[in-house]
């Protein structure tokens, strides 16, 4: 009896996993974010993570963020491809920080960040609607509400500037 229950649980787990994968790919179908030679970025290392893990985390967070902010700006049949060519996260890594001697990203007020990327917006038939390159370089000020909203994201503080850029660039 226990064996049958464990098989049922396994099938349910597999079905749920496949459903989540399908839903996540469907939601982000019109947005593609790529990191071009991320090991050459100015500053991409996250505290407490290896460089390889930092790259995966940043790519995932940019995919989620761009998918979320572009859904109201980009037509659902269009495909927006963003190739991030350079990234300089706000702040710097302080090693052997605190009593536990761990690494931590330190942000002083004001702190700047920079993101450089190429973009291509294609219609459903593959025709290029618009393309270009841009650099966003802004200052991050210590606004407690802003950091509280994005405390689980390493790139969340860029959201408002990227949203503004999207609306300006793709307004019809």
XYZ file of C-alpha atoms in Angstrom:
172
model
C 0.000 0.000 0.000
C 2.807 2.421 0.812
C 4.397 1.758 -2.558
C 1.240 2.775 -4.434
C 0.942 5.953 -2.409
C 4.548 6.899 -3.127
C 3.991 6.308 -6.862
C 0.908 8.501 -6.764
C 2.852 11.212 -4.971
C 5.615 10.944 -7.554
C 3.126 11.292 -10.419
C 1.471 14.282 -8.779
C 4.856 15.910 -8.188
C 5.908 15.350 -11.809
C 2.587 16.696 -13.109
C 2.840 19.819 -10.930
C 6.436 20.413 -12.011
C 5.540 20.120 -15.694
C 2.585 22.460 -15.211
C 4.813 25.066 -13.555
C 7.369 24.803 -16.359
C 4.685 25.248 -19.025
C 3.155 28.203 -17.181
C 6.497 29.954 -16.693
C 7.481 29.535 -20.346
C 4.107 30.746 -21.544
C 4.210 33.835 -19.355
C 7.636 34.865 -20.602
C 7.223 33.834 -24.252
C 7.530 37.389 -25.636
C 10.643 38.369 -23.671
C 14.113 36.916 -24.053
C 16.960 38.190 -21.874
C 20.518 37.076 -22.563
C 23.734 37.987 -20.779
C 26.514 38.495 -23.352
C 29.891 37.432 -21.922
C 28.804 38.002 -18.315
C 32.242 37.178 -16.908
C 33.481 40.421 -18.508
C 30.833 42.566 -16.781
C 32.145 45.384 -14.584
C 30.461 44.146 -11.391
C 28.055 41.230 -11.240
C 29.126 39.226 -8.196
C 26.445 38.745 -5.550
C 27.354 38.389 -1.906
C 27.278 34.832 -0.663
C 27.259 33.324 -4.170
C 29.877 32.063 -6.589
C 30.376 33.905 -9.867
C 28.593 31.134 -11.791
C 25.658 31.207 -9.382
C 25.585 35.027 -9.518
C 25.216 34.923 -13.302
C 22.315 32.436 -13.098
C 20.559 34.454 -10.396
C 20.931 37.768 -12.233
C 19.699 36.292 -15.525
C 16.669 34.755 -13.816
C 15.812 38.000 -12.009
C 16.154 40.093 -15.190
C 13.918 37.621 -17.070
C 11.242 37.867 -14.385
C 11.506 41.653 -14.117
C 11.471 42.369 -17.878
C 8.576 39.932 -18.404
C 6.597 41.681 -15.703
C 7.227 45.274 -16.783
C 7.014 44.638 -20.538
C 3.644 42.868 -20.524
C 1.768 46.196 -20.492
C 4.033 47.861 -23.073
C 4.765 45.133 -25.644
C 2.034 43.455 -27.723
C 1.605 39.816 -26.743
C 2.460 38.639 -30.290
C 5.716 40.624 -30.403
C 9.071 39.287 -29.202
C 11.495 41.544 -27.334
C 15.078 40.300 -27.170
C 17.402 42.028 -24.724
C 21.130 41.292 -24.725
C 22.823 42.720 -21.640
C 26.397 43.590 -22.617
C 27.629 45.153 -19.367
C 26.407 45.428 -15.816
C 27.709 47.358 -12.832
C 25.577 46.665 -9.770
C 25.118 49.372 -7.165
C 27.595 49.271 -4.301
C 30.587 47.060 -3.743
C 31.377 43.755 -2.054
C 32.943 44.039 1.396
C 34.764 40.847 2.356
C 35.101 39.549 5.924
C 32.203 41.754 7.032
C 30.821 41.579 10.544
C 31.402 39.088 13.303
C 30.767 36.117 11.007
C 33.366 37.272 8.456
C 31.055 36.938 5.490
C 30.852 38.971 2.313
C 28.174 41.609 1.909
C 27.233 44.172 -0.751
C 27.561 47.652 0.731
C 25.447 50.545 -0.582
C 26.314 54.084 0.405
C 24.036 57.033 -0.318
C 23.961 57.849 -3.220
C 25.302 54.864 -5.131
C 25.256 54.476 -8.908
C 24.578 51.499 -11.126
C 24.932 50.994 -14.869
C 23.399 48.576 -17.340
C 24.251 48.472 -21.048
C 22.174 46.414 -23.449
C 21.037 45.891 -27.036
C 17.387 45.330 -27.833
C 15.364 44.066 -30.786
C 11.572 44.113 -30.991
C 10.158 41.776 -33.635
C 6.575 41.315 -34.742
C 4.944 37.883 -34.859
C 6.023 37.432 -38.502
C 9.699 38.037 -37.591
C 9.882 41.567 -38.978
C 12.052 43.942 -36.909
C 9.946 46.795 -35.547
C 12.732 48.576 -33.696
C 16.220 47.904 -32.401
C 19.071 49.736 -30.770
C 21.541 50.001 -27.919
C 21.189 51.892 -24.690
C 22.960 52.599 -21.435
C 21.097 53.378 -18.248
C 23.243 54.920 -15.547
C 21.403 56.143 -12.489
C 21.889 56.786 -8.815
C 20.246 54.728 -6.120
C 19.242 56.726 -3.078
C 18.460 55.050 0.211
C 14.694 55.047 0.080
C 13.643 52.463 2.683
C 10.317 51.781 0.937
C 12.058 51.093 -2.378
C 14.519 48.651 -0.849
C 11.813 46.939 1.192
C 9.804 46.300 -1.992
C 12.790 44.668 -3.710
C 14.595 43.064 -0.779
C 14.514 39.625 -2.423
C 15.855 40.862 -5.768
C 19.436 41.824 -6.528
C 18.370 43.995 -9.479
C 14.978 45.257 -8.249
C 16.193 48.801 -7.667
C 16.606 49.133 -11.465
C 12.937 48.352 -12.102
C 11.562 51.912 -12.169
C 14.282 53.137 -14.543
C 13.871 50.142 -16.869
C 10.093 50.547 -16.813
C 10.460 54.220 -17.724
C 12.869 53.316 -20.551
C 10.454 50.679 -21.906
C 7.527 53.099 -21.945
C 9.587 55.837 -23.611
C 11.151 53.539 -26.213
C 8.133 51.456 -27.193
C 5.308 53.983 -26.830
C 3.193 53.942 -29.958
